[in-house]
mmCIF file of C-alpha atoms in Angstrom:
data_model
loop_
_atom_site.group_PDB
_atom_site.id
_atom_site.type_symbol
_atom_site.label_atom_id
_atom_site.label_comp_id
_atom_site.label_asym_id
_atom_site.label_seq_id
_atom_site.Cartn_x
_atom_site.Cartn_y
_atom_site.Cartn_z
ATOM 1 C CA MET V 1 10.990 14.781 -5.898
ATOM 2 C CA CYS V 2 11.992 12.030 -3.461
ATOM 3 C CA THR V 3 13.212 14.643 -0.969
ATOM 4 C CA ARG V 4 9.983 16.582 -1.351
ATOM 5 C CA GLN V 5 7.904 13.471 -0.643
ATOM 6 C CA LEU V 6 9.931 12.653 2.464
ATOM 7 C CA SER V 7 9.636 16.266 3.672
ATOM 8 C CA CYS V 8 5.866 16.182 3.236
ATOM 9 C CA LEU V 9 5.645 12.933 5.178
ATOM 10 C CA GLY V 10 7.813 14.410 7.947
ATOM 11 C CA LEU V 11 5.430 17.354 8.177
ATOM 12 C CA ILE V 12 2.461 14.991 8.367
ATOM 13 C CA LEU V 13 4.080 12.972 11.146
ATOM 14 C CA GLY V 14 4.874 16.185 13.017
ATOM 15 C CA ILE V 15 1.251 17.269 12.836
ATOM 16 C CA MET V 16 0.156 13.857 14.102
ATOM 17 C CA LEU V 17 2.537 14.044 17.033
ATOM 18 C CA GLN V 18 1.471 17.559 17.988
ATOM 19 C CA ALA V 19 -2.257 17.193 17.366
ATOM 20 C CA PRO V 20 -4.084 16.994 20.698
ATOM 21 C CA SER V 21 -6.785 14.444 21.294
ATOM 22 C CA LEU V 22 -10.318 15.668 20.809
ATOM 23 C CA ALA V 23 -12.065 16.277 24.086
ATOM 24 C CA LEU V 24 -13.127 12.856 25.317
ATOM 25 C CA PRO V 25 -14.581 11.877 28.674
ATOM 26 C CA ALA V 26 -11.851 11.008 31.145
ATOM 27 C CA GLU V 27 -13.239 7.531 31.688
ATOM 28 C CA LYS V 28 -12.947 6.779 27.949
ATOM 29 C CA GLU V 29 -9.326 7.883 27.877
ATOM 30 C CA GLU V 30 -8.543 5.730 30.883
ATOM 31 C CA ALA V 31 -10.368 2.772 29.338
ATOM 32 C CA ALA V 32 -8.352 2.937 26.116
ATOM 33 C CA GLU V 33 -6.075 -0.094 26.232
ATOM 34 C CA GLU V 34 -4.967 -0.198 22.613
ATOM 35 C CA VAL V 35 -4.527 1.991 19.569
ATOM 36 C CA SER V 36 -7.515 1.336 17.314
ATOM 37 C CA LEU V 37 -7.232 2.807 13.817
ATOM 38 C CA PRO V 38 -9.614 2.119 10.910
ATOM 39 C CA SER V 39 -8.740 -0.039 7.930
ATOM 40 C CA THR V 40 -7.322 1.609 4.804
ATOM 41 C CA LEU V 41 -7.291 0.826 1.082
ATOM 42 C CA VAL V 42 -3.689 1.451 -0.038
ATOM 43 C CA THR V 43 -1.906 3.007 2.951
ATOM 44 C CA GLU V 44 -0.052 0.579 5.224
ATOM 45 C CA GLY V 45 -1.402 0.654 8.772
ATOM 46 C CA ALA V 46 1.009 1.424 11.593
ATOM 47 C CA THR V 47 -0.379 -1.153 14.024
ATOM 48 C CA PRO V 48 0.337 -4.894 13.618
ATOM 49 C CA ALA V 49 -2.695 -7.188 13.663
ATOM 50 C CA THR V 50 -3.717 -10.821 13.424
ATOM 51 C CA GLU V 51 -6.056 -11.072 10.457
ATOM 52 C CA ALA V 52 -6.720 -12.565 7.040
ATOM 53 C CA GLU V 53 -7.511 -10.343 4.100
ATOM 54 C CA GLY V 54 -8.783 -11.060 0.603
ATOM 55 C CA THR V 55 -8.720 -8.529 -2.223
ATOM 56 C CA PHE V 56 -10.254 -8.172 -5.677
ATOM 57 C CA THR V 57 -9.000 -5.451 -8.027
ATOM 58 C CA LEU V 58 -9.854 -4.355 -11.558
ATOM 59 C CA THR V 59 -7.273 -2.117 -13.199
ATOM 60 C CA ARG V 60 -7.707 -0.554 -16.619
ATOM 61 C CA SER V 61 -5.080 1.191 -18.730
ATOM 62 C CA GLN V 62 -4.665 2.063 -22.399
ATOM 63 C CA MET V 63 -2.816 -1.209 -22.936
ATOM 64 C CA GLU V 64 -4.823 -3.761 -20.954
ATOM 65 C CA ARG V 65 -7.248 -4.738 -18.237
ATOM 66 C CA THR V 66 -5.835 -6.507 -15.199
ATOM 67 C CA TYR V 67 -7.828 -8.482 -12.657
ATOM 68 C CA GLY V 68 -6.193 -9.153 -9.311
ATOM 69 C CA PHE V 69 -7.366 -11.386 -6.501
ATOM 70 C CA GLY V 70 -5.997 -13.463 -3.676
ATOM 71 C CA PHE V 71 -4.748 -13.185 -0.123
ATOM 72 C CA SER V 72 -3.545 -9.602 -0.013
ATOM 73 C CA SER V 73 -2.673 -10.094 3.642
ATOM 74 C CA LEU V 74 -2.147 -12.939 6.088
ATOM 75 C CA GLN V 75 -0.955 -11.229 9.250
ATOM 76 C CA TYR V 76 0.115 -12.498 12.637
ATOM 77 C CA ALA V 77 0.948 -10.287 15.613
ATOM 78 C CA PRO V 78 2.083 -12.248 18.701
ATOM 79 C CA VAL V 79 2.358 -8.955 20.624
ATOM 80 C CA PRO V 80 0.746 -5.548 19.908
ATOM 81 C CA SER V 81 4.026 -3.994 18.747
ATOM 82 C CA PHE V 82 5.299 -6.694 16.366
ATOM 83 C CA GLY V 83 3.832 -8.549 13.428
ATOM 84 C CA VAL V 84 4.554 -10.330 10.166
ATOM 85 C CA LYS V 85 2.506 -10.089 6.989
ATOM 86 C CA LEU V 86 2.403 -12.414 3.986
ATOM 87 C CA ALA V 87 0.834 -11.351 0.674
ATOM 88 C CA ILE V 88 0.047 -13.899 -2.067
ATOM 89 C CA PRO V 89 -1.328 -12.150 -5.167
ATOM 90 C CA PHE V 90 -2.874 -13.656 -8.290
ATOM 91 C CA ALA V 91 -3.494 -11.723 -11.478
ATOM 92 C CA VAL V 92 -5.116 -12.078 -14.898
ATOM 93 C CA ARG V 93 -3.881 -9.798 -17.705
ATOM 94 C CA ASP V 94 -6.197 -9.111 -20.635
ATOM 95 C CA PRO V 95 -4.246 -7.129 -23.280
ATOM 96 C CA ARG V 96 -6.214 -4.938 -25.688
ATOM 97 C CA ASP V 97 -4.179 -6.061 -28.707
ATOM 98 C CA SER V 98 -3.902 -9.531 -30.215
ATOM 99 C CA GLU V 99 -1.818 -10.930 -27.360
ATOM 100 C CA PRO V 100 -3.463 -13.763 -25.398
ATOM 101 C CA THR V 101 -4.926 -13.369 -21.925
ATOM 102 C CA VAL V 102 -2.536 -14.696 -19.283
ATOM 103 C CA GLY V 103 -2.818 -15.330 -15.570
ATOM 104 C CA GLY V 104 -0.989 -16.754 -12.613
ATOM 105 C CA ILE V 105 0.604 -16.004 -9.293
ATOM 106 C CA GLY V 106 2.324 -12.647 -8.848
ATOM 107 C CA ASP V 107 5.294 -11.739 -6.684
ATOM 108 C CA VAL V 108 4.828 -12.965 -3.109
ATOM 109 C CA SER V 109 5.917 -10.538 -0.390
ATOM 110 C CA LEU V 110 6.778 -10.861 3.294
ATOM 111 C CA MET V 111 6.668 -7.868 5.632
ATOM 112 C CA VAL V 112 8.048 -7.494 9.145
ATOM 113 C CA LYS V 113 6.547 -4.614 11.117
ATOM 114 C CA TYR V 114 7.638 -3.174 14.471
ATOM 115 C CA THR V 115 5.734 -0.384 16.215
ATOM 116 C CA PRO V 116 7.735 0.799 19.249
ATOM 117 C CA LEU V 117 5.530 3.827 19.894
ATOM 118 C CA LEU V 118 1.956 2.949 20.896
ATOM 119 C CA LEU V 119 0.051 5.596 22.873
ATOM 120 C CA PRO V 120 -3.494 4.342 23.544
ATOM 121 C CA ALA V 121 -4.613 7.456 25.453
ATOM 122 C CA GLN V 122 -3.633 9.646 22.482
ATOM 123 C CA GLN V 123 -4.601 6.990 19.887
ATOM 124 C CA PHE V 124 -1.208 7.397 18.206
ATOM 125 C CA ALA V 125 1.116 4.809 16.669
ATOM 126 C CA LEU V 126 4.487 5.108 14.944
ATOM 127 C CA GLY V 127 6.337 2.163 13.488
ATOM 128 C CA GLY V 128 8.275 0.787 10.588
ATOM 129 C CA GLY V 129 9.812 -2.306 9.148
ATOM 130 C CA VAL V 130 10.913 -3.941 5.943
ATOM 131 C CA LYS V 131 9.104 -5.591 3.055
ATOM 132 C CA LEU V 132 10.737 -8.332 0.968
ATOM 133 C CA THR V 133 9.334 -9.139 -2.469
ATOM 134 C CA PHE V 134 10.216 -12.472 -4.085
ATOM 135 C CA PRO V 135 10.261 -13.152 -7.862
ATOM 136 C CA THR V 136 7.530 -15.804 -7.869
ATOM 137 C CA GLY V 137 5.616 -14.194 -10.747
ATOM 138 C CA SER V 138 6.412 -14.858 -14.393
ATOM 139 C CA GLU V 139 8.495 -12.065 -15.883
ATOM 140 C CA ARG V 140 7.798 -13.315 -19.413
ATOM 141 C CA ARG V 141 4.040 -12.963 -18.864
ATOM 142 C CA GLU V 142 4.551 -9.637 -17.060
ATOM 143 C CA LEU V 143 3.161 -10.975 -13.783
ATOM 144 C CA GLY V 144 6.220 -10.107 -11.708
ATOM 145 C CA GLY V 145 9.714 -11.528 -11.456
ATOM 146 C CA MET V 146 11.205 -8.888 -9.158
ATOM 147 C CA LEU V 147 13.368 -9.452 -6.094
ATOM 148 C CA ALA V 148 13.201 -6.289 -3.985
ATOM 149 C CA VAL V 149 13.605 -4.918 -0.477
ATOM 150 C CA ALA V 150 11.674 -1.918 0.832
ATOM 151 C CA PRO V 151 12.144 -0.339 4.280
ATOM 152 C CA PHE V 152 9.207 1.779 5.390
ATOM 153 C CA LEU V 153 7.748 4.050 8.060
ATOM 154 C CA ALA V 154 4.074 4.221 9.035
ATOM 155 C CA ALA V 155 2.109 6.377 11.463
ATOM 156 C CA GLY V 156 -1.485 6.794 12.564
ATOM 157 C CA LYS V 157 -3.407 9.237 14.752
ATOM 158 C CA GLY V 158 -6.999 8.935 15.932
ATOM 159 C CA LEU V 159 -8.931 12.164 16.439
ATOM 160 C CA GLY V 160 -12.336 11.121 17.704
ATOM 161 C CA PRO V 161 -14.445 10.202 14.641
ATOM 162 C CA PHE V 162 -11.541 11.259 12.395
ATOM 163 C CA SER V 163 -8.179 9.600 11.826
ATOM 164 C CA LEU V 164 -5.020 10.236 9.812
ATOM 165 C CA GLN V 165 -2.637 7.532 8.635
ATOM 166 C CA ALA V 166 0.490 7.807 6.488
ATOM 167 C CA ASP V 167 3.330 5.683 5.173
ATOM 168 C CA VAL V 168 6.443 5.960 3.008
ATOM 169 C CA PHE V 169 8.331 3.106 1.291
ATOM 170 C CA TYR V 170 11.669 3.126 -0.541
ATOM 171 C CA SER V 171 11.994 0.035 -2.722
ATOM 172 C CA TRP V 172 15.257 -1.294 -4.183
ATOM 173 C CA GLN V 173 15.213 -3.950 -6.881
ATOM 174 C CA LEU V 174 17.932 -6.529 -6.174
ATOM 175 C CA ASN V 175 17.838 -8.563 -9.383
ATOM 176 C CA ARG V 176 18.030 -7.487 -13.004
ATOM 177 C CA GLY V 177 15.641 -8.213 -15.819
ATOM 178 C CA PRO V 178 16.769 -10.238 -18.830
ATOM 179 C CA THR V 179 19.289 -8.619 -21.147
ATOM 180 C CA ILE V 180 17.696 -6.858 -24.112
ATOM 181 C CA ARG V 181 19.418 -8.049 -27.255
ATOM 182 C CA ALA V 182 20.603 -5.510 -29.813
ATOM 183 C CA GLU V 183 18.286 -5.071 -32.780
ATOM 184 C CA GLU V 184 21.149 -4.540 -35.212
ATOM 185 C CA GLU V 185 24.478 -6.295 -35.541
ATOM 186 C CA GLY V 186 27.333 -4.411 -33.918
ATOM 187 C CA GLU V 187 25.183 -2.757 -31.273
ATOM 188 C CA GLU V 188 25.631 -3.693 -27.622
ATOM 189 C CA SER V 189 22.979 -5.529 -25.670
ATOM 190 C CA ILE V 190 21.217 -3.536 -22.959
ATOM 191 C CA ARG V 191 21.147 -4.583 -19.314
ATOM 192 C CA PRO V 192 18.083 -3.054 -17.648
ATOM 193 C CA GLU V 193 18.767 -0.766 -14.712
ATOM 194 C CA ARG V 194 17.578 -1.926 -11.314
ATOM 195 C CA GLU V 195 14.495 -0.014 -10.226
ATOM 196 C CA GLN V 196 14.286 2.259 -7.192
ATOM 197 C CA VAL V 197 10.808 3.510 -6.314
ATOM 198 C CA VAL V 198 9.468 5.809 -3.594
ATOM 199 C CA THR V 199 5.813 5.539 -2.590
ATOM 200 C CA ALA V 200 4.052 7.726 -0.034
ATOM 201 C CA ASN V 201 0.416 7.562 1.059
ATOM 202 C CA LEU V 202 -1.873 9.627 3.270
ATOM 203 C CA THR V 203 -5.328 8.518 4.421
ATOM 204 C CA GLY V 204 -8.072 10.462 6.140
ATOM 205 C CA THR V 205 -11.055 8.586 7.565
ATOM 206 C CA TYR V 206 -14.313 9.905 9.012
ATOM 207 C CA SER V 207 -16.604 7.534 10.925
ATOM 208 C CA PRO V 208 -20.069 9.103 11.368
ATOM 209 C CA LEU V 209 -21.334 5.765 12.707
ATOM 210 C CA GLU V 210 -19.636 3.026 14.696
ATOM 211 C CA ARG V 211 -19.606 0.532 11.809
ATOM 212 C CA LEU V 212 -19.245 2.973 8.907
ATOM 213 C CA GLY V 213 -16.178 4.827 7.660
ATOM 214 C CA LEU V 214 -15.652 7.253 4.784
ATOM 215 C CA ILE V 215 -12.142 7.046 3.315
ATOM 216 C CA LEU V 216 -10.088 9.431 1.194
ATOM 217 C CA GLU V 217 -6.498 8.590 0.282
ATOM 218 C CA LEU V 218 -3.764 10.473 -1.556
ATOM 219 C CA ASN V 219 -1.244 8.077 -3.103
ATOM 220 C CA SER V 220 2.044 8.956 -4.787
ATOM 221 C CA VAL V 221 4.572 6.894 -6.742
ATOM 222 C CA THR V 222 7.942 8.103 -8.042
ATOM 223 C CA MET V 223 10.444 5.912 -9.880
ATOM 224 C CA ILE V 224 13.935 7.175 -9.069
ATOM 225 C CA ARG V 225 15.815 4.675 -11.227
ATOM 226 C CA GLY V 226 14.754 2.199 -13.875
ATOM 227 C CA GLU V 227 13.827 1.878 -17.526
ATOM 228 C CA ASP V 228 10.164 2.887 -17.200
ATOM 229 C CA PRO V 229 9.018 5.930 -19.252
ATOM 230 C CA LEU V 230 7.584 7.357 -16.007
ATOM 231 C CA ARG V 231 11.034 7.572 -14.435
ATOM 232 C CA GLU V 232 11.504 10.711 -12.280
ATOM 233 C CA ARG V 233 7.870 11.719 -12.823
ATOM 234 C CA VAL V 234 5.568 11.958 -9.801
ATOM 235 C CA GLN V 235 2.356 9.980 -10.117
ATOM 236 C CA LEU V 236 -0.497 11.148 -7.873
ATOM 237 C CA TYR V 237 -3.741 9.275 -7.305
ATOM 238 C CA LEU V 238 -6.887 9.974 -5.272
ATOM 239 C CA THR V 239 -8.686 7.006 -3.742
ATOM 240 C CA PRO V 240 -12.146 7.673 -2.263
ATOM 241 C CA GLY V 241 -13.870 4.745 -0.614
ATOM 242 C CA VAL V 242 -16.182 3.443 2.079
ATOM 243 C CA SER V 243 -15.698 0.925 4.882
ATOM 244 C CA VAL V 244 -18.377 -1.081 6.720
ATOM 245 C CA GLU V 245 -18.297 -3.669 9.501
ATOM 246 C CA PRO V 246 -21.126 -6.142 8.798
ATOM 247 C CA ALA V 247 -20.281 -8.195 11.893
ATOM 248 C CA LYS V 248 -17.833 -8.181 14.769
ATOM 249 C CA GLY V 249 -14.328 -8.872 13.515
ATOM 250 C CA TRP V 250 -15.273 -8.379 9.865
ATOM 251 C CA ASN V 251 -14.543 -5.376 7.648
ATOM 252 C CA LEU V 252 -15.604 -4.811 4.038
ATOM 253 C CA ARG V 253 -14.320 -1.812 2.136
ATOM 254 C CA GLY V 254 -14.118 -0.641 -1.417
ATOM 255 C CA GLY V 255 -12.790 2.279 -3.405
ATOM 256 C CA ILE V 256 -11.653 3.506 -6.787
ATOM 257 C CA GLN V 257 -8.171 4.868 -7.419
ATOM 258 C CA VAL V 258 -7.987 7.556 -10.102
ATOM 259 C CA PRO V 259 -4.958 9.540 -11.362
ATOM 260 C CA VAL V 260 -4.762 13.301 -10.895
ATOM 261 C CA THR V 261 -1.521 13.789 -12.870
ATOM 262 C CA SER V 262 -0.660 13.122 -16.505
ATOM 263 C CA ALA V 263 1.975 10.657 -15.293
ATOM 264 C CA LYS V 264 -0.003 7.504 -14.545
ATOM 265 C CA GLN V 265 0.238 3.733 -14.729
ATOM 266 C CA PHE V 266 -3.503 3.191 -15.222
ATOM 267 C CA ASP V 267 -6.781 5.001 -15.929
ATOM 268 C CA TYR V 268 -8.520 3.638 -12.848
ATOM 269 C CA ASN V 269 -8.215 0.872 -10.276
ATOM 270 C CA VAL V 270 -11.286 -0.527 -8.523
ATOM 271 C CA MET V 271 -10.608 -2.445 -5.306
ATOM 272 C CA VAL V 272 -12.733 -4.443 -2.874
ATOM 273 C CA ILE V 273 -11.150 -5.773 0.334
ATOM 274 C CA LEU V 274 -12.612 -8.164 2.919
ATOM 275 C CA THR V 275 -10.809 -8.537 6.260
ATOM 276 C CA LYS V 276 -11.399 -10.976 9.127
ATOM 277 C CA GLY V 277 -9.693 -10.115 12.396
ATOM 278 C CA PHE V 278 -8.785 -12.663 15.066
#
């Protein structure tokens, strides 16, 4: 399934590279000095930016409700082709059984992004980088505890009022979870396998008005290795949403992520994101 996901992303990138620009006045093409792509919900944008972003999420599954909030993104781009991104998540878990509600900081992540291919006239960008996740969240309270590295590729193509953006990540867990003790005497303890996960996302955006965007994302997650029951099963989610710009430099967007396969981590995930660009 990992190969299939990578093949699909390669096809998407090929279409982006070959897709011609919609007919625009020559003066507009000449005036284009930067690649300007709309904000997304889940998909990682290909272009670095200097901005601060806050996120609120509400995720519901058969086992619990989870509320997430915090700085989903503190980004700094000293030049258009390079940027760094810091994410500081907080979460509150509300189990449906008798377990107590717990909350705290999740796993902090740091991303380095480099976009060597920026074509303003064609509104196309292709880049990549690496994301490091640090085990700052409590593993005991199921708020994190993972040390991981994830190289990624990201691309975006503007087509007049439409745009396409895509990404693919391959995440390797570097640490191991605590050893699971044997339930019966004589049995060996179990050392959890390090997780390897592939995620791939595709976003289409239509902007009928200058400050309004309609978003539809297709998100996929596949665990290649690990102890999760969803191992080697492809999870697919659809994420419709809307994006508005209430003022210059500000963007507010929201959406709901719903599963379209029987393999799923949650029943739905509501997200609201506020971004301030600098």
